[in-house]
Amino acid sequence: GQQLNQSPQSMFIQEGEDVSMNCTSSSIFNTWLWYKQDPGEGPVLLIALYKAGELTSNGRLTAQFGITRKDSFLNISASIPSDVGIYFCAGLATNYGQNFVFGPGTRLSVLP
Amino acid sequence: KAGVTQTPRYLIKTRGQQVTLSCSPISGHRSVSWYQQTPGQGLQFLFEYFSETQRNKGNFPGRFSGRQFSNSRSEMNVSTLELGDSALYLCASSSAGTGRSYEQYFGPGTRLTVT
């Protein structure tokens, strides 16, 4: 079945640093979503991508839909302590329905 | 707009029992999806309901079932609970209309513990 890989699995960065993470697959996807999840809470939608090559920003966050449609990237600029959490990518391979495949997540820790 | 709400937030059940979880989507959203999240398997898709019909289904046994009502509220039922069913069950809603209809918004989840 379809699988998503996320790297890195975890990362420790200093406050103020920029962060890059990615999501890859051997399958083609039509939609990519990026989420952040805090402990004990549901994932919060950060960015949605719908077209290959699309670059979308949401404040300090920027995400890109890879041109091969098999990957996506998320960058966070000037990290702050509240960026701590687990970041998930989710891909949708079909234009019918909402059965997203989720990656295993990247755990981000920000050191003051 | 109010977000997705899920009840109850926490539940403890015994093996062999059954459980029903409830989800109220964002007002105007017609699609409701259910996911199971565990440390070992991550977020896994259970099923999606749209206009009271199951539109997609993941690879879970028949013990997992759901339904959607005419007001788009959804329930998920797990029968004959097993220890491995302990998980955070998440519900997500989307407008499933035109444009950015694939954006899914999650509720806070129901933490189910099976003993």
CSV table of C-alpha atoms in Angstrom, one decimal:
chain,number,residue,atom,x,y,z
A,1,GLY,CA,0.0,0.0,0.0
A,2,GLN,CA,0.9,3.6,-0.1
A,3,GLN,CA,3.5,4.7,2.5
A,4,LEU,CA,5.0,8.0,3.5
A,5,ASN,CA,8.4,8.5,4.9
A,6,GLN,CA,9.4,11.6,6.9
A,7,SER,CA,12.9,12.8,7.7
A,8,PRO,CA,14.4,13.5,10.0
A,9,GLN,CA,12.5,11.4,12.6
A,10,SER,CA,13.5,14.0,15.3
A,11,MET,CA,15.6,17.1,15.5
A,12,PHE,CA,16.9,19.4,18.2
A,13,ILE,CA,17.5,23.0,17.2
A,14,GLN,CA,18.4,26.3,18.8
A,15,GLU,CA,15.7,29.0,19.1
A,16,GLY,CA,16.0,31.3,16.1
A,17,GLU,CA,17.3,28.6,13.7
A,18,ASP,CA,15.6,27.6,10.5
A,19,VAL,CA,14.2,24.1,10.2
A,20,SER,CA,13.7,21.9,7.1
A,21,MET,CA,11.9,18.5,7.0
A,22,ASN,CA,10.6,16.4,4.2
A,23,CYS,CA,8.1,13.8,3.3
A,24,THR,CA,8.7,11.2,0.5
A,25,SER,CA,6.9,8.3,-1.1
A,26,SER,CA,7.2,5.9,-4.0
A,27,SER,CA,3.6,6.8,-4.9
A,28,ILE,CA,2.2,9.9,-6.6
A,29,PHE,CA,-0.1,12.1,-4.6
A,30,ASN,CA,-2.6,14.9,-5.7
A,31,THR,CA,-2.8,16.7,-2.4
A,32,TRP,CA,-0.4,17.3,0.5
A,33,LEU,CA,-1.3,18.5,3.9
A,34,TRP,CA,1.0,19.4,6.8
A,35,TYR,CA,0.0,19.2,10.4
A,36,LYS,CA,1.4,20.0,13.8
A,37,GLN,CA,0.4,18.0,16.8
A,38,ASP,CA,0.9,18.8,20.5
A,39,PRO,CA,0.7,16.1,23.2
A,40,GLY,CA,-2.8,15.0,24.0
A,41,GLU,CA,-4.3,17.1,21.2
A,42,GLY,CA,-5.5,16.6,17.7
A,43,PRO,CA,-3.3,17.6,14.7
A,44,VAL,CA,-3.7,21.2,13.6
A,45,LEU,CA,-3.6,22.0,9.9
A,46,LEU,CA,-0.7,24.2,8.9
A,47,ILE,CA,-0.6,24.2,5.1
A,48,ALA,CA,-2.4,22.6,2.2
A,49,LEU,CA,-0.8,22.0,-1.2
A,50,TYR,CA,-2.8,21.1,-4.4
A,51,LYS,CA,-0.5,21.5,-7.4
A,52,ALA,CA,3.0,20.0,-8.3
A,53,GLY,CA,5.6,22.7,-7.8
A,54,GLU,CA,3.3,24.8,-5.6
A,55,LEU,CA,5.0,26.9,-2.9
A,56,THR,CA,2.7,28.1,0.0
A,57,SER,CA,3.5,30.1,3.1
A,58,ASN,CA,1.7,30.5,6.4
A,59,GLY,CA,3.6,33.0,8.5
A,60,ARG,CA,7.0,31.5,9.3
A,61,LEU,CA,6.1,28.3,7.6
A,62,THR,CA,6.7,27.5,3.9
A,63,ALA,CA,5.8,24.2,2.2
A,64,GLN,CA,6.3,22.9,-1.3
A,65,PHE,CA,4.6,20.3,-3.4
A,66,GLY,CA,7.4,18.4,-5.1
A,67,ILE,CA,7.4,18.4,-8.9
A,68,THR,CA,7.5,14.6,-9.1
A,69,ARG,CA,4.4,14.6,-6.9
A,70,LYS,CA,6.1,12.0,-4.7
A,71,ASP,CA,7.4,14.4,-2.1
A,72,SER,CA,6.8,17.5,-0.1
A,73,PHE,CA,8.9,19.8,2.1
A,74,LEU,CA,8.2,22.0,5.1
A,75,ASN,CA,10.4,24.8,6.3
A,76,ILE,CA,10.1,26.8,9.5
A,77,SER,CA,12.1,30.0,9.7
A,78,ALA,CA,13.4,31.6,12.9
A,79,SER,CA,12.1,28.9,15.2
A,80,ILE,CA,10.5,29.7,18.6
A,81,PRO,CA,9.8,27.5,21.6
A,82,SER,CA,6.1,27.1,20.7
A,83,ASP,CA,7.2,25.3,17.4
A,84,VAL,CA,7.9,22.3,19.6
A,85,GLY,CA,5.7,19.3,18.6
A,86,ILE,CA,5.3,16.6,16.0
A,87,TYR,CA,4.9,17.6,12.4
A,88,PHE,CA,3.0,15.2,10.1
A,89,CYS,CA,2.6,15.2,6.4
A,90,ALA,CA,-0.5,13.6,4.8
A,91,GLY,CA,-1.0,12.7,1.2
A,92,LEU,CA,-4.1,12.0,-0.8
A,93,ALA,CA,-3.7,10.0,-3.9
A,94,THR,CA,-7.2,10.2,-5.2
A,95,ASN,CA,-9.6,13.0,-6.2
A,96,TYR,CA,-12.5,11.0,-4.6
A,97,GLY,CA,-12.8,10.9,-0.9
A,98,GLN,CA,-10.6,11.8,2.0
A,99,ASN,CA,-8.6,8.7,2.8
A,100,PHE,CA,-5.3,10.4,3.5
A,101,VAL,CA,-2.1,8.5,4.2
A,102,PHE,CA,0.0,10.0,7.1
A,103,GLY,CA,3.7,10.0,7.6
A,104,PRO,CA,5.2,8.8,10.9
A,105,GLY,CA,6.0,12.4,11.9
A,106,THR,CA,9.1,14.5,12.7
A,107,ARG,CA,9.5,15.4,16.3
A,108,LEU,CA,10.9,18.9,16.7
A,109,SER,CA,12.5,20.2,19.9
A,110,VAL,CA,13.6,23.8,20.3
A,111,LEU,CA,16.3,24.7,22.8
A,112,PRO,CA,16.2,28.2,24.3
B,1,LYS,CA,-16.9,28.9,13.8
B,2,ALA,CA,-16.7,26.2,16.4
B,3,GLY,CA,-14.2,23.5,15.7
B,4,VAL,CA,-14.6,19.7,15.5
B,5,THR,CA,-15.8,18.3,18.8
B,6,GLN,CA,-15.4,14.7,20.1
B,7,THR,CA,-17.0,13.0,23.0
B,8,PRO,CA,-16.0,11.6,25.4
B,9,ARG,CA,-12.4,12.8,25.6
B,10,TYR,CA,-11.3,9.8,27.7
B,11,LEU,CA,-12.8,6.3,28.1
B,12,ILE,CA,-11.7,3.1,29.9
B,13,LYS,CA,-13.3,-0.1,28.8
B,14,THR,CA,-12.7,-3.8,29.4
B,15,ARG,CA,-11.8,-6.4,26.8
B,16,GLY,CA,-14.9,-7.8,25.1
B,17,GLN,CA,-17.0,-4.7,25.6
B,18,GLN,CA,-18.1,-2.4,22.9
B,19,VAL,CA,-17.8,1.4,22.7
B,20,THR,CA,-19.3,4.3,20.8
B,21,LEU,CA,-17.5,7.5,20.1
B,22,SER,CA,-19.1,10.7,18.8
B,23,CYS,CA,-17.9,13.4,16.5
B,24,SER,CA,-19.6,16.7,15.6
B,25,PRO,CA,-18.0,18.3,12.5
B,26,ILE,CA,-17.4,22.0,11.8
B,27,SER,CA,-20.7,23.6,10.8
B,28,GLY,CA,-21.3,23.2,7.1
B,29,HIS,CA,-18.8,20.3,6.7
B,30,ARG,CA,-20.3,17.2,5.2
B,31,SER,CA,-17.3,14.8,5.2
B,32,VAL,CA,-16.2,13.2,8.4
B,33,SER,CA,-13.2,10.9,8.6
B,34,TRP,CA,-12.0,8.7,11.5
B,35,TYR,CA,-8.4,7.8,12.3
B,36,GLN,CA,-6.7,5.6,14.9
B,37,GLN,CA,-3.4,6.9,16.3
B,38,THR,CA,-1.1,4.6,18.2
B,39,PRO,CA,2.7,5.0,19.0
B,40,GLY,CA,3.5,1.9,17.0
B,41,GLN,CA,1.3,2.4,13.9
B,42,GLY,CA,0.9,6.2,13.8
B,43,LEU,CA,-2.2,7.7,12.2
B,44,GLN,CA,-4.2,5.2,10.3
B,45,PHE,CA,-7.4,5.9,8.3
B,46,LEU,CA,-10.5,4.0,9.5
B,47,PHE,CA,-13.3,5.3,7.2
B,48,GLU,CA,-14.9,8.4,5.8
B,49,TYR,CA,-18.5,9.3,5.7
B,50,PHE,CA,-20.1,11.8,3.3
B,51,SER,CA,-23.8,12.6,3.2
B,52,GLU,CA,-24.6,9.7,5.5
B,53,THR,CA,-22.8,7.2,3.2
B,54,GLN,CA,-19.5,5.5,3.8
B,55,ARG,CA,-17.3,6.7,1.0
B,56,ASN,CA,-13.9,5.2,1.9
B,57,LYS,CA,-12.7,2.5,4.2
B,58,GLY,CA,-9.3,1.6,5.5
B,59,ASN,CA,-7.9,-1.8,6.4
B,60,PHE,CA,-9.5,-2.4,9.8
B,61,PRO,CA,-11.6,-5.4,10.8
B,62,GLY,CA,-15.4,-5.4,10.7
B,63,ARG,CA,-15.4,-4.8,14.5
B,64,PHE,CA,-14.9,-1.1,13.6
B,65,SER,CA,-18.0,0.5,12.1
B,66,GLY,CA,-19.4,3.9,11.9
B,67,ARG,CA,-22.4,6.0,10.7
B,68,GLN,CA,-23.3,9.5,9.9
B,69,PHE,CA,-26.5,11.3,10.6
B,70,SER,CA,-28.4,13.8,8.5
B,71,ASN,CA,-26.8,16.7,10.5
B,72,SER,CA,-23.3,15.3,9.6
B,73,ARG,CA,-22.6,14.2,13.1
B,74,SER,CA,-20.9,10.9,13.1
B,75,GLU,CA,-20.4,8.0,15.5
B,76,MET,CA,-17.8,5.3,15.5
B,77,ASN,CA,-18.4,1.9,17.1
B,78,VAL,CA,-15.9,-0.7,18.1
B,79,SER,CA,-17.3,-4.1,19.2
B,80,THR,CA,-15.6,-6.9,21.1
B,81,LEU,CA,-12.8,-4.6,22.3
B,82,GLU,CA,-9.2,-6.0,22.3
B,83,LEU,CA,-6.2,-4.7,24.2
B,84,GLY,CA,-4.7,-3.5,20.9
B,85,ASP,CA,-7.6,-1.2,20.3
B,86,SER,CA,-6.2,1.2,23.0
B,87,ALA,CA,-5.5,4.3,21.0
B,88,LEU,CA,-6.3,8.0,20.4
B,89,TYR,CA,-9.3,8.0,18.0
B,90,LEU,CA,-9.4,11.2,15.9
B,91,CYS,CA,-12.2,12.6,13.9
B,92,ALA,CA,-11.6,15.1,11.0
B,93,SER,CA,-14.1,17.1,9.0
B,94,SER,CA,-13.9,18.8,5.7
B,95,SER,CA,-16.2,20.7,3.4
B,96,ALA,CA,-15.7,18.2,0.6
B,97,GLY,CA,-17.2,20.8,-1.8
B,98,THR,CA,-15.4,22.8,-4.4
B,99,GLY,CA,-12.0,24.5,-4.2
B,100,ARG,CA,-10.0,23.7,-1.1
B,101,SER,CA,-12.3,20.9,-0.1
B,102,TYR,CA,-9.5,18.5,0.9
B,103,GLU,CA,-8.5,20.4,4.0
B,104,GLN,CA,-9.2,18.3,7.0
B,105,TYR,CA,-9.7,19.7,10.4
B,106,PHE,CA,-9.2,17.4,13.4
B,107,GLY,CA,-11.0,17.2,16.7
B,108,PRO,CA,-9.1,16.8,20.0
B,109,GLY,CA,-9.6,13.0,19.9
B,110,THR,CA,-11.0,10.4,22.3
B,111,ARG,CA,-8.4,8.5,24.3
B,112,LEU,CA,-9.6,4.9,24.6
B,113,THR,CA,-7.9,2.5,27.0
B,114,VAL,CA,-8.8,-1.1,27.0
B,115,THR,CA,-7.9,-3.2,30.1
